[in-house]
Coordinates of C-alpha atoms and ligand atoms in Angstrom, one line a residue:
M1011 CA 4.4 -25.6 -20.5
L1012 CA 2.2 -25.9 -23.6
E1013 CA 2.2 -29.7 -23.2
Q1014 CA 1.3 -29.3 -19.6
L1015 CA -1.5 -26.9 -20.4
G1016 CA -3.0 -29.3 -22.9
S1017 CA -2.9 -32.3 -20.7
H1018 CA -4.5 -31.2 -17.4
T1019 CA -7.9 -30.2 -16.2
Y1020 CA -7.5 -27.0 -14.3
D1021 CA -9.8 -25.7 -11.5
L1022 CA -9.4 -22.2 -12.9
L1023 CA -8.3 -20.9 -16.3
I1024 CA -7.7 -17.1 -16.6
I1025 CA -7.8 -15.3 -19.9
G1026 CA -5.6 -12.2 -19.7
G1027 CA -2.1 -11.6 -18.3
G1028 CA -2.6 -7.9 -17.2
A1029 CA -2.7 -6.8 -13.5
T1030 CA -6.2 -8.2 -13.1
G1031 CA -5.5 -11.7 -14.4
A1032 CA -2.1 -11.8 -12.6
G1033 CA -3.7 -11.0 -9.3
I1034 CA -6.4 -13.6 -9.8
A1035 CA -3.7 -16.2 -10.7
L1036 CA -1.8 -15.5 -7.5
D1037 CA -4.9 -15.4 -5.2
A1038 CA -6.2 -18.7 -6.7
S1039 CA -3.0 -20.6 -6.7
S1040 CA -2.1 -19.6 -3.2
R1041 CA -5.6 -20.8 -2.1
G1042 CA -4.8 -24.2 -3.5
L1043 CA -6.7 -24.0 -6.8
K1044 CA -5.0 -25.7 -9.8
T1045 CA -4.6 -22.5 -12.0
A1046 CA -3.6 -21.6 -15.5
L1047 CA -3.3 -18.2 -17.2
V1048 CA -3.1 -17.4 -20.9
E1049 CA -2.0 -14.1 -22.4
K1050 CA -2.3 -13.5 -26.1
Q1051 CA 0.5 -10.8 -26.3
D1052 CA 3.3 -10.4 -23.8
F1053 CA 2.4 -10.2 -20.1
A1054 CA 1.2 -6.6 -19.3
A1055 CA 1.2 -5.6 -23.0
G1056 CA -2.4 -4.2 -22.7
T1057 CA -3.4 -1.5 -20.3
S1058 CA -1.1 -2.7 -17.5
S1059 CA 2.0 -1.3 -19.1
R1060 CA 0.4 2.0 -20.1
S1061 CA -1.0 3.5 -16.9
T1062 CA 0.2 6.6 -14.9
K1063 CA 2.1 4.0 -12.8
L1064 CA 0.7 5.3 -9.5
I1065 CA -0.5 3.2 -6.7
H1066 CA -3.0 5.7 -5.5
G1067 CA -6.3 6.2 -3.9
G1068 CA -7.5 8.5 -6.6
L1069 CA -8.1 11.8 -4.9
R1070 CA -10.4 13.0 -7.7
Y1071 CA -12.8 10.2 -7.1
L1072 CA -13.5 11.7 -3.7
K1073 CA -15.0 14.7 -5.6
Q1074 CA -17.3 12.2 -7.3
F1075 CA -18.2 10.8 -3.8
E1076 CA -16.8 7.4 -4.6
V1077 CA -16.0 6.9 -1.0
T1078 CA -15.9 3.1 -1.0
L1079 CA -13.5 3.1 -4.0
V1080 CA -11.2 5.6 -2.4
R1081 CA -11.2 3.8 0.9
E1082 CA -10.4 0.4 -0.7
V1083 CA -7.7 1.5 -3.1
G1084 CA -6.3 4.0 -0.5
R1085 CA -5.8 1.2 2.0
E1086 CA -4.4 -1.1 -0.7
R1087 CA -1.5 1.3 -1.3
A1088 CA 0.2 0.5 2.0
I1089 CA -0.3 -3.3 1.5
V1090 CA 1.2 -3.4 -2.0
H1091 CA 4.1 -1.2 -0.8
R1092 CA 4.8 -3.8 2.0
L1093 CA 4.6 -6.7 -0.5
A1094 CA 7.0 -5.1 -3.0
P1095 CA 8.9 -2.2 -1.3
H1096 CA 11.4 -1.8 -4.1
L1097 CA 8.8 -1.5 -6.8
V1098 CA 6.0 0.4 -5.0
V1099 CA 7.8 3.4 -3.5
S1100 CA 6.2 6.2 -1.4
E1101 CA 6.2 9.5 -3.1
K1102 CA 4.9 12.9 -1.9
M1103 CA 2.4 14.5 -4.2
L1104 CA 2.1 18.3 -4.4
L1105 CA -1.3 19.7 -5.1
P1106 CA -0.9 23.5 -5.9
L1107 CA -3.8 25.7 -5.0
I1108 CA -4.5 28.0 -7.8
K1109 CA -6.9 31.0 -8.0
G1110 CA -10.1 29.7 -9.6
G1111 CA -8.7 26.1 -9.6
T1112 CA -10.6 22.9 -8.9
Y1113 CA -9.9 22.9 -5.2
G1114 CA -10.0 25.9 -2.8
K1115 CA -7.8 26.0 0.4
M1116 CA -10.5 24.9 2.8
S1117 CA -11.9 22.1 0.6
T1118 CA -8.3 20.9 -0.2
S1119 CA -7.4 20.8 3.5
L1120 CA -10.6 18.9 4.3
G1121 CA -10.5 16.7 1.2
L1122 CA -6.9 15.6 1.9
M1123 CA -7.8 15.0 5.5
V1124 CA -10.7 12.7 4.5
Y1125 CA -8.4 11.0 2.0
D1126 CA -5.8 10.3 4.7
V1127 CA -8.5 9.0 7.1
L1128 CA -10.2 6.8 4.5
A1129 CA -6.8 5.4 3.4
G1130 CA -5.7 4.9 7.0
V1131 CA -2.5 6.9 6.4
E1132 CA -0.1 6.9 9.4
D1133 CA 0.3 10.2 11.3
A1134 CA 3.8 11.0 10.1
D1135 CA 2.7 10.7 6.5
Q1136 CA -0.5 12.7 6.7
R1137 CA -1.2 15.7 4.6
V1138 CA 0.4 19.1 5.2
M1139 CA -0.9 22.4 3.9
L1140 CA 1.8 24.7 2.6
S1141 CA 1.9 28.5 2.3
K1142 CA 2.7 30.1 -1.1
K1143 CA 6.3 30.7 0.1
E1144 CA 6.8 27.1 1.3
T1145 CA 5.3 25.8 -2.0
L1146 CA 7.7 27.9 -4.1
E1147 CA 10.6 26.8 -2.0
R1148 CA 9.7 23.2 -2.9
E1149 CA 8.9 23.9 -6.6
P1150 CA 10.3 27.3 -7.7
I1151 CA 9.2 26.9 -11.3
L1152 CA 5.4 26.9 -10.4
R1153 CA 3.5 29.9 -11.8
E1154 CA 3.7 32.5 -9.0
D1155 CA 0.9 35.1 -9.7
T1156 CA -2.0 32.7 -9.4
L1157 CA -0.5 30.4 -6.7
E1158 CA -2.1 30.5 -3.2
G1159 CA -0.3 27.6 -1.5
A1160 CA -0.4 23.8 -1.8
G1161 CA -1.4 20.5 -0.2
L1162 CA 1.3 17.9 0.2
Y1163 CA 0.1 14.3 0.6
A1164 CA 1.2 10.7 0.4
E1165 CA 1.0 8.5 -2.7
Y1166 CA 3.0 5.7 -4.2
R1167 CA 4.8 5.2 -7.6
T1168 CA 5.4 1.9 -9.4
D1169 CA 6.2 0.3 -12.7
D1170 CA 2.9 -1.3 -13.7
A1171 CA 4.4 -3.9 -16.1
R1172 CA 7.0 -5.0 -13.6
L1173 CA 4.4 -5.2 -10.9
T1174 CA 2.2 -7.4 -13.1
I1175 CA 5.2 -9.6 -14.1
E1176 CA 6.3 -10.1 -10.4
V1177 CA 2.7 -11.0 -9.4
I1178 CA 2.7 -13.6 -12.2
K1179 CA 6.1 -15.0 -11.2
T1180 CA 4.9 -15.3 -7.6
A1181 CA 1.8 -17.1 -8.8
V1182 CA 4.1 -19.5 -10.7
K1183 CA 5.9 -20.2 -7.4
Y1184 CA 2.5 -21.2 -6.0
G1185 CA 2.0 -23.7 -8.9
A1186 CA 0.1 -21.6 -11.5
D1187 CA 0.9 -22.4 -15.1
C1188 CA 1.1 -18.9 -16.8
I1189 CA 2.0 -18.4 -20.5
N1190 CA 2.3 -15.5 -22.8
Y1191 CA 1.7 -15.4 -26.6
T1192 CA -1.2 -17.8 -26.2
E1193 CA -4.6 -16.6 -27.3
G1194 CA -7.9 -18.0 -26.1
T1195 CA -9.8 -18.3 -29.4
D1196 CA -13.1 -20.0 -28.4
F1197 CA -14.9 -21.5 -25.5
M1198 CA -15.5 -25.2 -25.1
Y1199 CA -19.0 -26.2 -23.8
E1200 CA -20.7 -29.3 -22.4
D1201 CA -24.4 -29.9 -22.5
I1202 CA -25.9 -30.0 -18.9
G1203 CA -29.5 -30.9 -19.9
E1204 CA -32.6 -28.9 -20.4
G1205 CA -31.0 -27.2 -23.4
K1206 CA -28.3 -25.6 -21.1
R1207 CA -24.6 -25.6 -21.7
K1208 CA -21.6 -25.0 -19.4
I1209 CA -18.1 -23.8 -20.3
V1210 CA -15.5 -26.6 -19.7
G1211 CA -12.4 -25.1 -21.3
L1212 CA -10.8 -22.9 -23.9
A1213 CA -9.6 -23.5 -27.5
C1214 CA -6.2 -21.8 -27.7
K1215 CA -3.6 -20.7 -30.3
D1216 CA 0.1 -20.6 -29.7
C1217 CA 0.7 -17.2 -31.3
L1218 CA 4.4 -18.0 -31.9
T1219 CA 3.8 -21.1 -34.0
N1220 CA 0.0 -20.8 -34.8
K1221 CA -0.5 -24.3 -33.4
T1222 CA -3.9 -24.8 -31.8
F1223 CA -4.7 -26.8 -28.7
Q1224 CA -7.3 -27.0 -25.9
I1225 CA -7.2 -26.3 -22.2
K1226 CA -9.8 -28.0 -20.0
A1227 CA -11.0 -26.1 -16.9
M1228 CA -13.8 -26.3 -14.4
Q1229 CA -14.1 -22.5 -14.3
V1230 CA -13.0 -19.8 -16.8
V1231 CA -12.4 -16.2 -15.8
N1232 CA -12.3 -13.5 -18.4
A1233 CA -9.8 -10.8 -17.3
A1234 CA -9.1 -9.5 -20.8
G1235 CA -9.2 -5.7 -19.9
P1236 CA -10.2 -3.8 -23.0
W1237 CA -11.0 -7.1 -24.8
V1238 CA -13.5 -8.3 -22.1
D1239 CA -16.5 -7.6 -24.3
E1240 CA -15.0 -9.5 -27.3
L1241 CA -14.9 -12.6 -25.2
R1242 CA -18.4 -12.0 -23.7
N1243 CA -19.5 -11.6 -27.3
K1244 CA -18.0 -15.0 -28.2
N1245 CA -19.8 -16.4 -25.2
Q1246 CA -23.0 -14.7 -26.4
S1247 CA -23.3 -13.0 -23.0
L1248 CA -22.9 -9.4 -23.9
S1249 CA -25.5 -7.5 -21.9
E1250 CA -26.6 -3.9 -21.3
K1251 CA -23.6 -3.5 -19.1
R1252 CA -20.7 -3.1 -21.5
L1253 CA -17.3 -1.6 -21.7
H1254 CA -16.6 2.0 -22.5
L1255 CA -13.0 2.5 -23.6
T1256 CA -11.2 5.8 -23.0
K1257 CA -7.7 6.6 -24.1
G1258 CA -5.1 8.1 -21.9
V1259 CA -1.8 9.5 -23.2
H1260 CA 1.5 10.3 -21.3
I1261 CA 4.5 12.2 -22.7
V1262 CA 8.1 12.0 -21.5
V1263 CA 10.5 14.9 -21.4
P1264 CA 14.1 15.1 -20.1
H1265 CA 14.1 15.9 -16.4
A1266 CA 16.3 18.9 -17.1
R1267 CA 13.4 20.4 -19.2
L1268 CA 10.9 20.0 -16.4
P1269 CA 13.1 19.8 -13.3
L1270 CA 10.6 18.8 -10.6
S1271 CA 11.7 17.7 -7.1
Q1272 CA 8.4 15.7 -6.5
S1273 CA 5.3 14.7 -8.3
V1274 CA 2.7 17.4 -8.9
Y1275 CA -1.0 17.1 -9.5
F1276 CA -2.3 20.2 -11.1
D1277 CA -5.3 21.9 -12.8
V1278 CA -5.2 22.4 -16.5
P1279 CA -7.4 24.7 -18.7
G1280 CA -10.7 23.0 -19.2
G1281 CA -11.3 21.8 -15.7
R1282 CA -9.3 18.5 -15.6
M1283 CA -6.2 17.7 -13.6
I1284 CA -3.0 16.0 -14.7
F1285 CA 0.2 14.6 -13.1
A1286 CA 3.8 15.5 -13.7
I1287 CA 6.0 12.8 -12.3
P1288 CA 9.8 12.9 -12.1
R1289 CA 11.5 9.6 -12.5
G1290 CA 15.3 9.3 -12.7
K1291 CA 16.5 11.3 -15.7
I1292 CA 13.1 12.1 -17.1
T1293 CA 9.7 13.6 -16.1
Y1294 CA 6.5 12.2 -17.5
I1295 CA 3.2 14.0 -17.8
G1296 CA -0.3 12.7 -18.1
T1297 CA -3.0 12.0 -18.8
T1298 CA -5.7 12.6 -21.4
D1299 CA -9.1 11.0 -21.2
T1300 CA -11.0 10.7 -24.5
D1301 CA -13.5 8.1 -25.9
Y1302 CA -11.9 5.4 -28.1
D1303 CA -13.0 2.8 -30.6
G1304 CA -9.8 2.1 -32.7
D1305 CA -7.2 -0.7 -32.6
K1306 CA -7.0 -2.0 -29.1
E1307 CA -3.6 -3.6 -29.4
N1308 CA -1.9 -0.4 -30.5
P1309 CA -3.5 2.9 -29.4
L1310 CA -1.4 5.8 -30.7
T1311 CA -0.5 9.2 -29.4
H1312 CA -1.7 12.0 -31.6
L1313 CA -0.4 15.6 -31.9
E1314 CA -3.6 16.9 -30.3
D1315 CA -2.9 14.7 -27.2
V1316 CA 0.6 16.1 -26.9
E1317 CA -0.5 19.7 -27.4
Y1318 CA -3.2 19.3 -24.7
L1319 CA -0.6 18.1 -22.2
L1320 CA 2.0 20.7 -23.2
K1321 CA -0.6 23.5 -22.9
G1322 CA -1.5 22.2 -19.4
V1323 CA 2.1 22.0 -18.2
N1324 CA 3.0 25.4 -19.7
S1325 CA 0.1 27.1 -18.0
V1326 CA 1.3 26.0 -14.5
F1327 CA 5.1 26.0 -15.2
P1328 CA 5.3 29.0 -17.6
S1329 CA 9.0 29.5 -17.5
V1330 CA 9.9 26.1 -18.9
R1331 CA 8.0 26.7 -22.3
L1332 CA 7.9 23.0 -23.2
L1333 CA 7.6 22.4 -27.0
S1334 CA 6.6 19.2 -28.9
E1335 CA 10.4 18.9 -29.8
D1336 CA 11.1 18.3 -26.1
V1337 CA 9.0 15.2 -26.0
V1338 CA 11.3 12.2 -26.2
S1339 CA 8.7 9.4 -26.0
T1340 CA 5.0 8.8 -25.3
W1341 CA 2.6 6.0 -24.5
A1342 CA -1.1 5.6 -24.8
G1343 CA -3.4 3.2 -22.9
L1344 CA -7.0 2.2 -22.8
R1345 CA -9.1 2.3 -19.7
P1346 CA -11.6 -0.6 -19.7
L1347 CA -14.4 1.3 -17.9
I1348 CA -18.0 0.3 -17.5
H1349 CA -20.4 2.3 -19.7
E1350 CA -22.9 4.6 -17.9
E1351 CA -25.5 6.3 -20.1
G1352 CA -25.0 10.1 -20.4
K1353 CA -21.6 10.2 -18.7
S1354 CA -18.5 11.6 -20.3
A1355 CA -15.1 9.8 -20.2
S1356 CA -13.8 11.6 -17.1
E1357 CA -17.1 11.1 -15.2
L1358 CA -17.2 7.3 -15.6
S1359 CA -16.7 5.3 -12.4
R1360 CA -13.4 3.4 -12.0
K1361 CA -15.2 0.7 -9.9
D1362 CA -14.7 -2.9 -10.9
E1363 CA -17.7 -5.2 -11.6
I1364 CA -18.1 -8.9 -12.1
F1365 CA -20.5 -10.4 -14.6
V1366 CA -21.4 -14.1 -14.6
S1367 CA -22.9 -15.6 -17.8
A1368 CA -25.5 -18.3 -18.1
T1369 CA -22.8 -20.7 -19.3
G1370 CA -20.6 -19.9 -16.3
L1371 CA -18.1 -17.4 -17.7
V1372 CA -16.9 -15.0 -15.0
S1373 CA -15.9 -11.7 -16.5
I1374 CA -14.2 -8.9 -14.5
A1375 CA -13.9 -5.3 -15.8
G1376 CA -13.3 -1.8 -14.6
G1377 CA -11.1 -1.1 -11.6
K1378 CA -7.6 0.2 -11.0
L1379 CA -4.1 -1.3 -11.1
T1380 CA -4.0 -0.3 -7.4
G1381 CA -7.0 -2.5 -6.6
Y1382 CA -5.7 -5.6 -8.3
R1383 CA -5.4 -7.6 -5.1
K1384 CA -8.9 -6.9 -3.8
M1385 CA -10.4 -7.5 -7.3
A1386 CA -8.7 -10.9 -7.3
E1387 CA -10.0 -11.7 -3.8
R1388 CA -13.6 -11.0 -4.9
T1389 CA -13.2 -13.0 -8.1
V1390 CA -11.6 -16.0 -6.4
D1391 CA -14.2 -15.9 -3.6
L1392 CA -16.9 -16.3 -6.3
V1393 CA -14.9 -19.0 -8.1
M1394 CA -14.5 -21.1 -4.9
K1395 CA -18.2 -20.8 -4.3
K1396 CA -19.0 -21.9 -7.9
L1397 CA -16.6 -24.8 -7.6
Q1398 CA -18.2 -25.6 -4.2
R1399 CA -14.8 -25.6 -2.5
R1400 CA -14.3 -25.1 1.2
Q1401 CA -13.8 -21.3 1.4
R1402 CA -10.3 -20.5 2.3
K1403 CA -9.7 -16.8 2.8
T1404 CA -7.3 -14.9 0.7
R1405 CA -3.7 -14.8 1.9
T1406 CA -2.3 -12.4 -0.7
H1407 CA -1.9 -9.6 1.8
T1408 CA 0.9 -11.7 3.4
I1409 CA 2.6 -12.9 0.2
V1410 CA 5.7 -10.9 -0.6
L1411 CA 6.1 -10.6 -4.4
S1412 CA 9.2 -12.0 -6.0
G1413 CA 12.2 -9.7 -5.6
G1414 CA 10.5 -7.9 -2.7
E1415 CA 12.1 -9.9 0.2
F1416 CA 13.5 -6.9 2.1
G1417 CA 11.7 -7.0 5.4
T1418 CA 11.8 -3.3 5.9
H1419 CA 11.6 -0.3 3.6
T1420 CA 14.9 1.1 4.8
A1421 CA 16.5 -2.1 3.7
V1422 CA 15.8 -1.2 0.1
D1423 CA 17.9 1.9 0.4
D1424 CA 20.7 0.0 2.1
Y1425 CA 20.6 -2.6 -0.7
K1426 CA 20.8 0.2 -3.3
A1427 CA 23.9 1.6 -1.6
E1428 CA 25.4 -1.9 -1.6
V1429 CA 24.7 -2.4 -5.3
F1430 CA 26.2 1.0 -6.1
E1431 CA 29.3 0.0 -4.2
T1432 CA 29.5 -3.2 -6.2
I1433 CA 29.2 -1.6 -9.6
K1434 CA 30.7 1.9 -9.3
A1435 CA 34.3 0.7 -10.1
Q1436 CA 32.9 -0.3 -13.6
G1437 CA 31.8 3.3 -14.2
F1438 CA 28.1 3.1 -13.2
D1439 CA 26.4 5.9 -11.2
A1440 CA 23.9 5.8 -8.4
F1441 CA 21.0 6.1 -11.0
E1442 CA 22.0 2.6 -12.4
A1443 CA 21.9 1.1 -8.9
D1444 CA 18.6 2.7 -8.3
Y1445 CA 17.2 1.5 -11.7
L1446 CA 18.4 -2.1 -11.1
V1447 CA 17.0 -2.4 -7.6
S1448 CA 13.7 -0.7 -8.5
N1449 CA 13.3 -3.1 -11.4
Y1450 CA 14.5 -6.4 -10.0
G1451 CA 14.6 -5.9 -6.2
K1452 CA 16.6 -8.7 -4.5
Q1453 CA 16.8 -10.5 -7.9
T1454 CA 19.5 -7.9 -8.7
D1455 CA 21.9 -10.3 -7.1
E1456 CA 21.3 -12.8 -9.9
V1457 CA 21.6 -10.0 -12.6
L1458 CA 24.9 -9.0 -11.0
E1459 CA 26.3 -12.5 -11.0
S1460 CA 25.7 -12.7 -14.7
F1461 CA 27.2 -9.2 -15.1
F1462 CA 30.5 -10.2 -13.5
E1463 CA 30.5 -13.4 -15.7
G1464 CA 30.1 -11.2 -18.7
L1465 CA 33.0 -9.0 -17.6
E1466 CA 35.2 -12.1 -17.2
E1467 CA 34.3 -13.1 -20.7
G1468 CA 35.6 -9.7 -21.9
R1469 CA 32.4 -7.7 -22.4
A1470 CA 32.5 -4.0 -21.9
P1471 CA 30.7 -2.9 -18.7
Q1472 CA 27.6 -1.3 -20.3
W1473 CA 27.0 -4.3 -22.6
A1474 CA 27.8 -6.8 -19.8
M1475 CA 25.1 -5.2 -17.7
L1476 CA 22.5 -5.0 -20.4
S1477 CA 23.1 -8.6 -21.4
A1478 CA 22.9 -9.7 -17.8
E1479 CA 19.4 -8.1 -17.6
L1480 CA 18.6 -9.8 -20.9
D1481 CA 19.8 -13.1 -19.6
F1482 CA 17.6 -12.7 -16.5
T1483 CA 14.5 -11.7 -18.4
L1484 CA 14.9 -14.5 -21.0
H1485 CA 15.3 -17.2 -18.4
R1486 CA 13.2 -16.0 -15.5
E1487 CA 10.5 -13.8 -17.1
M1488 CA 9.6 -15.4 -20.5
A1489 CA 10.7 -12.4 -22.6
H1490 CA 10.2 -13.6 -26.2
T1491 CA 11.1 -10.6 -28.3
P1492 CA 13.4 -7.5 -28.1
L1493 CA 10.2 -5.4 -27.6
D1494 CA 9.3 -7.5 -24.5
F1495 CA 12.7 -6.7 -23.1
F1496 CA 12.9 -3.0 -23.9
S1497 CA 9.3 -2.3 -23.0
R1498 CA 7.7 -4.5 -20.3
R1499 CA 10.8 -5.9 -18.6
T1500 CA 13.0 -2.8 -18.4
G1501 CA 10.7 0.2 -19.2
R1502 CA 13.5 1.6 -21.5
L1503 CA 11.2 2.3 -24.4
Y1504 CA 9.4 4.9 -22.3
F1505 CA 12.1 6.1 -19.9
D1506 CA 15.3 5.7 -21.7
I1507 CA 14.5 5.5 -25.4
Q1508 CA 18.0 6.5 -26.4
S1509 CA 19.4 3.3 -24.9
V1510 CA 16.9 1.3 -27.0
K1511 CA 18.2 3.0 -30.2
Q1512 CA 21.8 2.4 -29.0
W1513 CA 21.5 -1.3 -28.2
Q1514 CA 18.7 -2.6 -30.5
D1515 CA 21.1 -4.5 -32.9
Q1516 CA 23.0 -6.2 -30.1
V1517 CA 19.8 -7.2 -28.3
L1518 CA 18.2 -8.5 -31.5
A1519 CA 21.4 -10.6 -32.2
E1520 CA 21.0 -12.2 -28.7
F1521 CA 17.4 -13.2 -29.4
I1522 CA 18.4 -14.6 -32.8
T1523 CA 21.0 -16.8 -31.1
Q1524 CA 18.8 -17.8 -28.1
F1525 CA 15.8 -18.8 -30.2
N1526 CA 17.6 -19.8 -33.3
W1527 CA 15.5 -17.4 -35.5
D1528 CA 15.7 -17.6 -39.2
E1529 CA 16.2 -14.5 -41.4
E1530 CA 12.5 -14.0 -41.9
K1531 CA 11.7 -14.1 -38.1
A1532 CA 14.7 -11.9 -37.3
Q1533 CA 13.5 -9.2 -39.9
K1534 CA 9.9 -9.4 -38.5
E1535 CA 11.1 -8.7 -35.0
R1536 CA 13.5 -6.0 -36.1
K1537 CA 10.6 -4.2 -37.9
R1538 CA 8.3 -4.6 -34.9
L1539 CA 10.9 -3.0 -32.6
E1540 CA 11.6 -0.2 -35.1
R1541 CA 7.9 0.5 -35.4
A1542 CA 7.5 0.6 -31.6
I1543 CA 10.5 3.1 -31.3
Y1544 CA 9.0 5.2 -34.1
E1545 CA 5.5 5.2 -32.6
A1546 CA 6.8 6.0 -29.1
S1547 CA 8.7 9.0 -30.4
H1548 CA 6.5 10.4 -33.2
F1549 CA 3.0 11.7 -33.3
S1550 CA 0.9 13.4 -35.9
Ligands
FAD1430 P1 -5.0 -5.3 -19.3 O1 -3.7 -4.9 -18.7 O2 -5.3 -4.7 -20.6 O3 -4.9 -6.9 -19.5 C1 -5.8 -7.7 -20.2 C2 -5.0 -8.6 -21.1 O4 -5.8 -9.6 -21.7 C3 -4.2 -8.0 -22.2 O5 -2.8 -8.1 -22.0 C4 -4.6 -8.7 -23.4 O6 -3.6 -9.0 -24.4 C5 -5.2 -10.0 -22.9 N1 -6.2 -10.7 -23.7 C6 -7.2 -10.1 -24.3 N2 -7.9 -11.0 -25.0 C7 -7.3 -12.2 -24.9 C8 -7.5 -13.5 -25.3 N3 -8.5 -13.8 -26.2 N4 -6.6 -14.5 -25.0 C9 -5.6 -14.2 -24.2 N5 -5.3 -13.0 -23.7 C10 -6.2 -12.0 -24.0 N6 -4.7 2.5 -12.3 C11 -4.0 2.8 -11.2 O7 -4.2 2.1 -10.1 N7 -3.1 3.8 -11.1 C12 -2.8 4.6 -12.2 O8 -2.0 5.5 -12.1 C13 -3.6 4.4 -13.4 N8 -3.4 5.1 -14.4 C14 -4.0 4.8 -15.6 C15 -3.7 5.6 -16.7 C16 -4.2 5.3 -17.9 C17 -3.9 6.2 -19.1 C18 -5.0 4.1 -18.1 C19 -5.5 3.7 -19.4 C20 -5.3 3.3 -17.0 C21 -4.8 3.7 -15.7 N9 -5.1 2.9 -14.6 C22 -4.4 3.2 -13.4 C23 -5.9 1.8 -14.6 C24 -5.1 0.5 -14.8 O9 -4.1 0.6 -15.6 C25 -6.0 -0.6 -15.3 O10 -7.2 -0.7 -14.4 C26 -5.4 -2.0 -15.3 O11 -4.1 -2.0 -15.8 C27 -6.2 -3.0 -16.1 O12 -5.6 -4.2 -16.1 P2 -6.3 -5.5 -16.8 O13 -5.5 -6.7 -16.4 O14 -7.7 -5.5 -16.4 O15 -6.2 -5.2 -18.3

């Protein structure tokens, strides 16, 4: 792949393998552009593995009158659900109405109706208003004395990193060359007369070997999320419009400690709203929204973030009395928002914007995971124009993502039942079948094939399954380190940290064998994983 990248001239080179860059790679390659993508860390290692993992229209943006944004991302939900029905699952959201809360009964009813209309929600799925009694029947642990009822409306849940990786894999099917652990270090320019220059490529570093090489391209897109301004700075094109990074933290507790039957979006003291989202054997809670100017690669969770979220949960679910000891893991992400003078973190718009520099660098910033496809469409429309190519319209609304070849949504449940039947004799429960299908979709067939081979070779069922996943992610998804596997490929670091602690030595040993690592490299990766486990489960 590295040789290929160094020897071609691409129509389009994308910097950044988060959701934004991935979406652009798929849109461009499926419109026939010769496309490459470089990611300096692992795919999705930036913001795109650290979100609330909702494919949502952003109800609260309605309050800020961001009607166009709500309409666009609201409509996108159903499209992305269709393209990856195993990975983007519909999920009801409960919005409790609390005395003195953000939304009153009338405004909630009206707001949710407008939300449904803007997002084009089908009749059967449209919002329902619940009485206090009906609300408590659904969620008996809600605080009763201040509760006045609730709105119940449609949203979707996903795994952001897996979504990003499946979009990248689909782009690769359309001919894109996408590589992780490759950093764009500087732009290459060509003089075009009258003292003007134009970007004609990117100097790159292979971060695994430190070797440098160049990639030639007619057009370069900067989709570097929180790093967008670093690249604009290198390109000397930083303008008044610049990024404003805000940090958002999520905490994870065992489901038994916050036993919700559905996702809940609720008021917390201080006027903000947060989510509590049940997912298999855990419930996660988030998020915070605070200004940030620290290390972009490794934003950390602090005790004050955890205390803020715990206080919020305990005020609405007082009987659970969650303590910091209940928090089994956390993650922190950075929103790459566009600065607006005088506005606080929560007030900043989530709209995306495209900047074009004098030397031709196209930078895209802001936006939501949910809107990745439309952001890609706008970017590629512009790139086609700049390349003076015949405008072919985007086709991505019809391109099913890899693993998503189910046809109908009910087929996903049928397939889960089938997978459960196949593995239950080896001692697995329905959760495992659900996990496998939600993660890999139809590609679970390939994982199971390797699982049964592992059993034949005498592996114990649990290890045979984990090594089957490992095999799949090594050979089909460019996992390069144990952390890539435990975090971006399987979500275990956040949602099942115990299993990471249990299997870390065996997984590291597999990587050592696969990549023929020497002792020094093996120690480095061991320390990296141990640090990630520590940081996900400690805060100060
Ligand atoms: P990133 O995912 O950060 O990708 C940029 C990539 O560029 C990084 O991986 C980085 O390593 C790479 N890069 C940088 N510099 C270079 C270089 N020089 N060379 C090569 N690669 C480089 N949106 C939703 O729709 N739903 C939600 O529920 C939601 N919740 C959120 C909660 C939080 C706390 C946060 C922080 C965001 C949330 N968002 C949500 C927003 C969403 O996550 C982001 O809009 C989206 O993930 C941004 O993707 P991106 O590709 O632009 O950035």
